[in-house]
Coordinates of C-alpha atoms and ligand atoms in Angstrom, one line a residue:
X546 CA 74.7 -68.0 367.6
X547 CA 73.8 -71.4 365.0
X548 CA 72.3 -74.9 366.6
X549 CA 75.6 -77.2 367.9
X550 CA 74.0 -81.1 366.3
X551 CA 76.6 -83.3 367.6
X552 CA 76.1 -87.3 366.6
X553 CA 77.7 -90.6 367.8
X554 CA 77.2 -93.7 368.5
X555 CA 75.8 -93.9 372.1
X556 CA 73.2 -91.6 373.5
X557 CA 73.3 -91.1 376.9
X558 CA 69.7 -91.6 379.0
X559 CA 70.9 -92.0 382.1
X560 CA 70.9 -89.5 383.9
X561 CA 74.8 -89.0 385.5
X562 CA 76.9 -89.0 381.8
X563 CA 80.3 -90.5 382.1
X564 CA 82.9 -91.9 380.1
X565 CA 85.2 -89.0 378.6
X566 CA 83.1 -88.6 375.2
X567 CA 80.5 -88.4 376.8
X568 CA 81.0 -86.1 379.5
X569 CA 83.2 -84.1 377.3
X570 CA 79.9 -83.4 375.0
X571 CA 77.6 -82.8 377.5
X572 CA 79.2 -79.7 378.6
X573 CA 79.6 -78.3 375.3
X574 CA 75.9 -79.0 374.6
X575 CA 75.0 -77.7 377.9
X576 CA 76.9 -74.6 377.9
X577 CA 75.2 -73.9 373.8
X578 CA 72.5 -75.4 374.1
X579 CA 71.7 -77.7 370.8
X580 CA 70.2 -81.8 370.2
X581 CA 72.5 -84.7 370.6
X582 CA 71.6 -87.5 368.1
X583 CA 73.3 -91.2 368.7
X584 CA 72.0 -94.9 369.1
X585 CA 69.0 -95.7 371.5
X586 CA 71.5 -98.6 372.7
X587 CA 70.2 -101.8 372.3
X588 CA 69.3 -103.6 368.8
X589 CA 65.0 -103.9 368.5
X590 CA 63.6 -106.4 366.3
X591 CA 61.5 -103.7 364.6
X592 CA 63.4 -100.4 364.3
X593 CA 61.0 -97.1 364.1
X594 CA 61.7 -95.5 360.6
X595 CA 62.0 -92.3 363.0
X596 CA 64.6 -90.5 365.2
X597 CA 62.7 -90.8 368.8
X598 CA 62.2 -88.3 370.9
X599 CA 64.1 -87.8 375.1
X600 CA 63.3 -85.1 376.5
X601 CA 63.9 -83.7 380.1
X602 CA 67.8 -83.1 379.7
X603 CA 69.2 -79.7 379.0
X604 CA 69.6 -80.0 375.4
X605 CA 67.0 -81.7 372.8
X606 CA 68.1 -85.4 372.7
X607 CA 67.0 -88.1 369.7
X608 CA 67.7 -91.5 369.6
X609 CA 68.0 -94.3 366.5
X610 CA 67.7 -98.5 367.2
X611 CA 68.8 -100.8 364.9
X612 CA 68.1 -103.9 364.5
X613 CA 69.8 -107.0 365.9
X614 CA 71.6 -107.8 362.2
X615 CA 72.8 -104.0 361.7
X616 CA 73.8 -104.0 365.1
X617 CA 75.9 -106.9 364.6
X618 CA 77.6 -106.2 361.4
X619 CA 77.8 -101.9 361.3
X620 CA 78.9 -102.5 365.3
X621 CA 80.0 -105.5 365.9
X622 CA 81.2 -105.5 362.5
X623 CA 83.0 -103.6 360.7
X624 CA 83.0 -100.8 363.6
X625 CA 85.3 -103.1 366.1
X626 CA 86.0 -105.9 364.2
X627 CA 87.8 -104.0 361.5
X628 CA 88.1 -100.0 362.0
X629 CA 88.8 -100.4 365.8
X630 CA 91.8 -103.4 365.4
X631 CA 93.1 -101.6 362.5
X632 CA 93.7 -98.2 363.7
X633 CA 95.0 -99.4 366.9
X634 CA 97.5 -101.7 364.7
X635 CA 96.0 -105.0 365.1
X636 CA 94.9 -105.6 361.5
X637 CA 95.7 -109.9 362.7
X638 CA 93.0 -109.5 364.8
X639 CA 90.4 -107.5 362.5
X640 CA 87.3 -110.1 360.4
X641 CA 87.4 -108.8 356.8
X642 CA 84.0 -110.1 355.4
X643 CA 81.9 -108.0 352.5
X644 CA 78.7 -108.5 354.9
X645 CA 80.2 -105.5 357.8
X646 CA 81.4 -102.8 355.6
X647 CA 77.6 -102.7 353.5
X648 CA 76.0 -103.0 357.0
X649 CA 78.4 -99.8 357.8
X650 CA 77.3 -98.2 354.6
X651 CA 73.9 -99.1 355.0
X652 CA 73.6 -98.1 358.6
X653 CA 75.0 -94.9 357.7
X654 CA 72.7 -93.9 354.9
X655 CA 69.9 -94.6 357.3
X656 CA 70.9 -92.6 359.8
X657 CA 71.3 -89.6 357.5
X658 CA 68.5 -90.2 356.0
X659 CA 66.7 -89.8 359.5
X660 CA 68.8 -87.1 360.7
X661 CA 67.3 -84.7 357.5
X662 CA 64.1 -83.4 358.3
X663 CA 65.5 -82.6 361.8
X664 CA 67.8 -80.2 360.4
X665 CA 68.1 -76.4 360.0
X666 CA 70.2 -74.5 357.7
X667 CA 72.4 -72.9 360.1
X668 CA 73.1 -75.7 362.1
X669 CA 76.5 -76.9 363.2
X670 CA 77.1 -80.6 362.8
X671 CA 79.3 -82.6 365.1
X672 CA 80.3 -86.2 364.1
X673 CA 82.3 -88.6 366.8
X674 CA 84.7 -91.3 366.2
X675 CA 85.3 -93.8 364.0
X676 CA 81.7 -95.3 363.9
X677 CA 80.3 -92.6 361.8
X678 CA 83.2 -91.8 359.2
X679 CA 80.5 -91.8 356.5
X680 CA 77.6 -90.1 357.8
X681 CA 78.9 -86.7 356.6
X682 CA 78.9 -87.9 353.2
X683 CA 75.6 -89.3 353.2
X684 CA 74.2 -86.3 354.1
X685 CA 76.6 -84.7 351.4
X686 CA 74.2 -87.4 349.3
X687 CA 71.0 -85.6 350.6
X688 CA 71.9 -82.5 349.8
X689 CA 72.9 -81.3 353.2
X690 CA 75.7 -78.3 353.0
X691 CA 75.8 -77.7 356.8
X692 CA 79.3 -77.1 358.1
X693 CA 79.7 -81.0 359.3
X694 CA 82.7 -81.6 361.5
X695 CA 84.0 -85.4 362.4
X696 CA 86.4 -85.4 365.4
X697 CA 88.2 -88.9 365.9
X698 CA 89.2 -90.3 369.3
X699 CA 90.9 -93.1 368.2
X700 CA 94.3 -93.1 366.5
X701 CA 94.4 -92.4 362.5
X702 CA 96.2 -95.4 361.3
X703 CA 99.7 -95.3 359.4
X704 CA 99.9 -96.0 355.9
X705 CA 100.6 -99.9 356.0
X706 CA 97.8 -100.3 358.1
X707 CA 95.5 -98.6 355.8
X708 CA 96.6 -100.7 353.3
X709 CA 94.7 -103.4 355.6
X710 CA 91.1 -102.0 355.2
X711 CA 89.1 -103.3 352.6
X712 CA 88.5 -99.9 351.2
X713 CA 91.3 -97.6 352.3
X714 CA 90.2 -95.2 349.2
X715 CA 86.8 -95.1 350.4
X716 CA 87.6 -93.7 353.6
X717 CA 89.5 -90.8 352.5
X718 CA 86.2 -90.1 350.5
X719 CA 84.7 -89.7 353.4
X720 CA 86.8 -88.3 355.2
X721 CA 86.8 -85.5 352.1
X722 CA 82.6 -84.6 352.9
X723 CA 83.7 -82.8 356.5
X724 CA 84.9 -79.2 356.8
X725 CA 87.0 -79.9 359.5
X726 CA 88.2 -83.2 360.7
X727 CA 90.4 -83.9 364.2
X728 CA 92.4 -85.6 365.3
X729 CA 93.8 -86.0 368.8
X730 CA 97.5 -86.2 368.4
X731 CA 100.0 -85.0 366.1
X732 CA 101.1 -88.4 365.1
X733 CA 97.5 -88.7 363.8
X734 CA 97.1 -85.8 361.3
X735 CA 100.9 -87.1 360.2
X736 CA 99.0 -90.5 359.7
X737 CA 95.8 -89.1 357.9
X738 CA 98.6 -86.9 355.6
X739 CA 100.9 -89.8 354.7
X740 CA 98.3 -92.6 354.2
X741 CA 95.9 -90.5 352.0
X742 CA 98.1 -89.0 350.0
X743 CA 99.9 -92.9 349.2
X744 CA 96.4 -94.5 349.1
X745 CA 94.4 -91.6 347.0
X746 CA 97.3 -88.5 345.6
X747 CA 95.0 -86.3 348.7
X748 CA 97.9 -83.3 348.5
X749 CA 98.8 -81.4 351.4
X750 CA 98.1 -78.0 350.6
X751 CA 99.2 -76.0 353.8
X752 CA 99.9 -77.0 357.2
X753 CA 96.2 -78.0 358.0
X754 CA 94.5 -78.4 354.7
X755 CA 94.3 -81.2 352.1
X756 CA 92.8 -81.4 348.7
X757 CA 91.8 -84.6 347.2
X758 CA 89.3 -84.3 343.7
X759 CA 88.7 -80.9 343.7
X760 CA 87.2 -80.6 347.7
X761 CA 89.6 -79.5 350.2
X762 CA 89.8 -80.2 354.2
X763 CA 91.1 -78.4 357.0
X764 CA 92.3 -81.1 359.3
X765 CA 93.8 -80.1 362.9
X766 CA 95.0 -81.6 366.2
X767 CA 92.4 -81.1 369.8
X768 CA 93.6 -83.6 372.1
X769 CA 91.1 -83.9 374.1
X770 CA 90.4 -82.6 377.9
X771 CA 89.3 -84.1 380.9
X772 CA 87.0 -81.7 383.4
X773 CA 89.7 -80.9 385.6
X774 CA 88.8 -79.1 387.9
X775 CA 85.5 -81.3 388.6
X776 CA 87.8 -83.8 389.2
X777 CA 90.6 -82.2 391.7
X778 CA 87.7 -82.1 394.2
X779 CA 86.0 -85.2 393.2
X780 CA 89.8 -86.8 395.0
X781 CA 89.8 -84.5 397.4
X782 CA 86.5 -85.4 398.4
X783 CA 86.7 -89.1 398.3
X784 CA 84.9 -90.3 401.5
X785 CA 88.0 -93.0 403.2
X786 CA 85.4 -95.7 403.2
X787 CA 86.5 -96.6 399.5
X788 CA 89.7 -96.6 399.8
X789 CA 91.8 -100.2 399.6
X790 CA 93.4 -101.8 402.8
X791 CA 96.5 -103.2 403.1
X792 CA 97.1 -106.1 406.0
X793 CA 101.6 -104.7 404.7
X794 CA 102.8 -101.2 404.6
X795 CA 101.6 -101.9 400.7
X796 CA 102.2 -98.8 398.2
X797 CA 99.3 -98.7 395.3
X798 CA 99.8 -99.1 392.3
X799 CA 96.6 -98.7 390.2
X800 CA 95.2 -99.8 385.8
X801 CA 91.8 -98.0 384.9
X802 CA 90.9 -99.3 380.9
X803 CA 88.0 -100.9 379.6
X804 CA 89.1 -104.8 379.3
X805 CA 90.4 -104.0 375.5
X806 CA 93.8 -105.5 373.5
X807 CA 94.7 -102.3 372.8
X808 CA 95.1 -101.8 376.3
X809 CA 98.4 -103.5 376.8
X810 CA 97.0 -105.3 379.7
X811 CA 98.7 -108.5 379.9
X812 CA 102.2 -106.7 378.9
X813 CA 101.9 -104.5 382.2
X814 CA 101.1 -108.1 383.9
X815 CA 104.5 -109.5 383.4
X816 CA 106.2 -106.1 383.6
X817 CA 105.2 -106.7 387.1
X818 CA 106.0 -110.5 387.4
X819 CA 109.3 -109.3 385.8
X820 CA 109.6 -106.4 388.8
X821 CA 108.3 -109.4 391.7
X822 CA 110.7 -111.8 390.0
X823 CA 114.8 -109.3 389.9
X824 CA 113.7 -106.9 393.3
X825 CA 112.6 -109.1 396.3
X826 CA 112.4 -106.4 398.6
X827 CA 109.7 -104.9 397.3
X828 CA 107.0 -108.6 397.9
X829 CA 104.3 -106.6 399.9
X830 CA 105.8 -103.1 399.8
X831 CA 103.1 -102.9 396.6
X832 CA 100.1 -103.8 395.6
X833 CA 98.4 -103.7 391.8
X834 CA 94.9 -103.3 391.8
X835 CA 94.0 -103.7 387.8
X836 CA 90.2 -102.2 387.4
X837 CA 88.6 -103.5 383.8
X838 CA 85.5 -104.1 383.2
X839 CA 84.3 -106.1 379.9
X840 CA 83.2 -104.9 376.6
X841 CA 82.2 -105.7 373.3
X842 CA 81.4 -109.1 374.5
X843 CA 80.6 -111.0 371.4
X844 CA 83.9 -110.2 369.7
X845 CA 86.6 -112.9 369.6
X846 CA 89.6 -111.0 370.4
X847 CA 87.5 -109.2 373.8
X848 CA 86.4 -113.0 375.2
X849 CA 90.4 -113.8 374.6
X850 CA 91.6 -110.8 376.3
X851 CA 90.2 -111.9 379.5
X852 CA 91.5 -115.3 379.5
X853 CA 94.5 -114.2 378.7
X854 CA 94.5 -111.1 381.8
X855 CA 92.3 -113.4 384.3
X856 CA 94.9 -116.8 384.0
X857 CA 98.3 -114.3 384.4
X858 CA 96.6 -112.5 387.4
X859 CA 96.5 -116.1 388.4
X860 CA 99.4 -117.2 388.1
X861 CA 100.6 -114.2 389.3
X862 CA 98.8 -114.4 392.1
X863 CA 100.0 -117.7 392.7
X864 CA 103.7 -117.2 392.5
X865 CA 104.0 -114.7 395.1
X866 CA 101.5 -113.7 397.1
X867 CA 101.6 -114.5 400.8
X868 CA 99.0 -114.7 403.9
X869 CA 99.2 -111.6 404.1
X870 CA 99.2 -109.7 400.6
X871 CA 97.5 -109.8 397.0
X872 CA 100.2 -108.9 393.9
X873 CA 97.4 -108.3 391.3
X874 CA 93.6 -107.7 392.9
X875 CA 91.6 -108.0 388.6
X876 CA 88.2 -106.6 389.5
X877 CA 85.9 -106.8 386.5
X878 CA 83.3 -104.0 386.7
X879 CA 83.3 -100.3 386.7
X880 CA 82.8 -98.0 389.4
X881 CA 81.3 -94.4 389.9
X882 CA 84.2 -91.5 389.1
X883 CA 84.5 -90.3 392.7
X884 CA 85.6 -93.9 393.9
X885 CA 87.6 -94.0 391.1
X886 CA 89.2 -90.4 391.8
X887 CA 89.7 -91.7 395.5
X888 CA 91.8 -94.9 394.4
X889 CA 94.0 -92.8 391.9
X890 CA 94.8 -90.1 394.4
X891 CA 95.8 -93.7 396.6
X892 CA 98.0 -95.2 394.4
X893 CA 101.3 -94.0 393.6
X894 CA 101.5 -95.3 390.8
X895 CA 99.5 -95.4 387.9
X896 CA 99.9 -97.2 385.1
X897 CA 98.8 -96.2 381.6
X898 CA 100.2 -98.5 379.2
X899 CA 98.5 -99.0 375.4
X900 CA 100.0 -100.7 373.1
X901 CA 98.1 -98.5 370.7
X902 CA 95.4 -95.6 372.0
X903 CA 93.9 -92.1 370.4
X904 CA 94.8 -89.9 374.3
X905 CA 94.0 -91.9 377.0
X906 CA 92.0 -89.8 379.9
X907 CA 93.1 -92.6 382.6
X908 CA 96.1 -90.7 382.7
X909 CA 95.0 -87.0 382.4
X910 CA 92.5 -88.7 386.1
X911 CA 95.2 -89.6 387.2
X912 CA 97.3 -86.6 387.6
X913 CA 94.0 -84.7 388.7
X914 CA 93.0 -86.2 391.4
X915 CA 96.5 -86.5 392.8
X916 CA 97.5 -84.4 396.3
X917 CA 100.3 -82.1 394.9
X918 CA 101.6 -82.4 398.4
X919 CA 102.6 -85.6 398.0
X920 CA 101.9 -86.9 394.4
X921 CA 102.0 -90.6 393.0
X922 CA 104.3 -91.1 389.9
X923 CA 102.8 -91.5 386.2
X924 CA 104.0 -94.8 383.9
X925 CA 102.7 -94.0 380.5
X926 CA 102.8 -95.4 377.3
X927 CA 104.4 -93.6 374.4
X928 CA 101.9 -95.0 372.4
X929 CA 99.4 -93.3 374.0
X930 CA 97.9 -89.8 372.6
X931 CA 98.8 -88.4 375.6
X932 CA 102.2 -88.9 375.5
X933 CA 102.5 -85.5 373.5
X934 CA 101.3 -83.3 376.0
X935 CA 102.6 -85.3 379.0
X936 CA 106.5 -86.4 379.0
X937 CA 106.6 -85.1 382.4
X938 CA 105.5 -88.8 382.5
X939 CA 108.0 -91.6 383.1
X940 CA 107.4 -92.9 379.4
X941 CA 107.7 -96.4 378.7
X942 CA 107.3 -98.8 375.6
X943 CA 104.6 -101.0 376.3
X944 CA 106.5 -103.5 374.6
X945 CA 109.7 -103.8 377.1
X946 CA 108.6 -105.7 380.5
X947 CA 112.6 -104.7 381.3
X948 CA 112.0 -101.1 380.9
X949 CA 108.3 -101.0 381.8
X950 CA 109.9 -102.5 385.2
X951 CA 112.3 -100.6 385.7
X952 CA 109.7 -97.8 385.5
X953 CA 107.4 -99.2 388.9
X954 CA 111.0 -99.7 390.6
X955 CA 111.8 -96.2 389.7
X956 CA 108.7 -95.0 390.8
X957 CA 108.4 -96.5 394.2
X958 CA 111.5 -94.9 394.9
X959 CA 111.5 -91.9 393.7
X960 CA 112.2 -88.3 396.2
X961 CA 109.1 -86.2 397.1
X962 CA 110.6 -83.7 395.0
X963 CA 111.0 -85.1 391.9
X964 CA 107.3 -86.1 392.2
X965 CA 106.5 -82.3 393.0
X966 CA 108.5 -81.4 390.0
X967 CA 107.2 -84.0 387.8
X968 CA 102.7 -83.5 388.7
X969 CA 102.8 -79.3 388.8
X970 CA 104.5 -80.0 384.9
X971 CA 101.8 -82.4 384.0
X972 CA 98.8 -81.0 386.4
X973 CA 99.5 -77.6 384.4
X974 CA 98.4 -79.2 381.1
X975 CA 95.6 -81.3 382.6
X976 CA 93.9 -78.1 383.5
X977 CA 94.9 -76.1 381.1
X978 CA 93.3 -77.8 377.5
X979 CA 90.9 -79.4 380.1
X980 CA 87.0 -80.4 377.9
X981 CA 86.2 -77.1 378.2
X982 CA 88.7 -75.9 375.8
X983 CA 89.0 -79.1 373.3
X984 CA 85.2 -78.4 372.7
X985 CA 85.5 -74.0 372.4
X986 CA 88.6 -75.0 370.5
X987 CA 87.2 -77.9 367.6
X988 CA 83.8 -75.2 367.9
X989 CA 85.6 -72.2 366.5
X990 CA 87.4 -74.3 364.0
X991 CA 84.4 -75.5 362.8
X992 CA 82.4 -72.0 363.0
X993 CA 86.0 -70.5 360.7
X994 CA 84.9 -73.0 358.2
X995 CA 81.4 -72.1 357.7
X996 CA 82.5 -68.8 357.4
X997 CA 84.5 -69.4 355.2
X998 CA 81.9 -71.8 353.1
X999 CA 79.1 -68.3 353.3
X1000 CA 81.5 -66.5 351.5
X1001 CA 82.4 -68.8 349.0
X1002 CA 79.3 -69.5 348.1
Ligands
LIG1645 P1 88.2 -95.5 375.9 O1 89.2 -96.8 375.4 O2 87.3 -96.5 376.2 O3 88.2 -93.8 375.1 P2 90.0 -93.7 378.1 O4 90.2 -92.7 377.5 O5 91.2 -94.0 379.0 O6 89.6 -94.3 377.2 O7 88.3 -93.7 378.2 C1 88.0 -94.1 379.3 C2 86.9 -93.5 380.2 O8 86.2 -94.7 381.4 C3 87.5 -92.9 381.7 O9 86.7 -91.9 381.8 C4 87.9 -93.8 383.4 O10 87.2 -93.4 384.0 C5 86.5 -94.6 382.9 N1 86.2 -95.7 383.2 C6 87.8 -96.7 382.7 N2 87.6 -97.7 383.6 C7 86.7 -97.4 384.7 C8 85.9 -98.7 385.5 N3 86.0 -100.0 385.3 N4 84.7 -97.8 386.2 C9 84.2 -96.5 385.7 N5 84.9 -96.1 384.5 C10 85.9 -96.7 383.4 C11 88.4 -93.3 373.7 C12 89.4 -93.1 373.6 C13 90.2 -92.8 373.6 C14 90.4 -91.6 374.4 C15 88.8 -91.8 374.7 C16 88.1 -90.0 374.5 O11 89.9 -94.9 373.2 O12 92.0 -92.8 373.4 O13 90.7 -90.3 375.0 O14 88.2 -91.8 373.5 O15 88.3 -89.0 373.0

């Protein structure tokens, strides 16, 4: 069988892979063997002009270095101050600077050049996410004819959002270099079709086939999953010592997110404030734990969201707290997976309310962690990709504080029978469409495209 080569922005070098993408790909590579290429993690003044080997894993690992300038322009700049906000519907937070786009092109070309000596003719190459949109096109420029696929973990922008990119036509040029493009949700495939047509005249020739400038592409939806069975076990075996203790008989409501403006954390705080304002009976009966470690510090919008959320949490606690009850606990640091699993299981409500999100794995982790005999309730934004698979959650519009507060109240009151039946429906999809299903489905489609190419050559 041909080798799998995964390329992602970050190469996990620790012993315990964490984070949705990393665990997913770690599993795929462990089962098939192969090579993982990614950024070494910290910018260095004198980057090596070669990939660096990291032996000691079940598969091969090669990293590339970035200079501080490249890291700034390609990663903090074009990736996280242009593509991320625009793909999440926040063009108002984007910083369009031609230096960023140049840096992105330059780093993509450099990664491609460093990769080529390591490639074998029958390798399947699987490129991950928005930081590496351009990698396929750069590899093609260097004559790489292997099957190359891309998977986008975040939303694909609709036409009006795409038009706010500095280079919408170039984005589609980059995409067309791939044999297969995977999206999280139907919504993204629809946006890809509409935006491509609008920006470049790209034609949809079949449900999953697109043509532009003499090139064709297969694009399809592969909703990412979690390692559900191991999560179920971790939640069941989580130590009691790591539970939240209350002085009143409050129930726990939990949110777990990177501190990112796309996750709707201030909106969720305001909805909670609304709930406490409207239903005084719930005072001391519900306690909200928000775990949100900061990311991408140095990007202004991330520093701003931190200040806004800290301010809101302080104000709500100041307004409602009693001697025995703190309405919101706001914690800015990461926790081990098993601690999170135990906290999810303890919670009566899981709050997953992004304003835009590719999938959202926390929604799936929360469901997997529940006790099936007495499960908690998932409140889920209609803007998370996960909603397409999880309509049995309480689905809300996160911009609507009234609706979100009403969902919190109804989750607090919900009968055990209804909680169990909703949970059963949610759990069956989380177990069935797990991470192994995701990578197998994607790689099967990529193999089909490789076989097709071989026939037409
Ligand atoms: P993210 O935006 O990072 O991922 P998400 O899918 O929720 O969002 O994954 C976050 C992961 O980090 C989860 O596994 C969660 O448990 C973990 N995590 C969050 N806070 C943590 C904390 N305090 N401590 C420890 N772990 C924490 C991107 C896209 C998503 C898409 C994923 C995977 O934005 O839409 O679902 O990739 O494709």
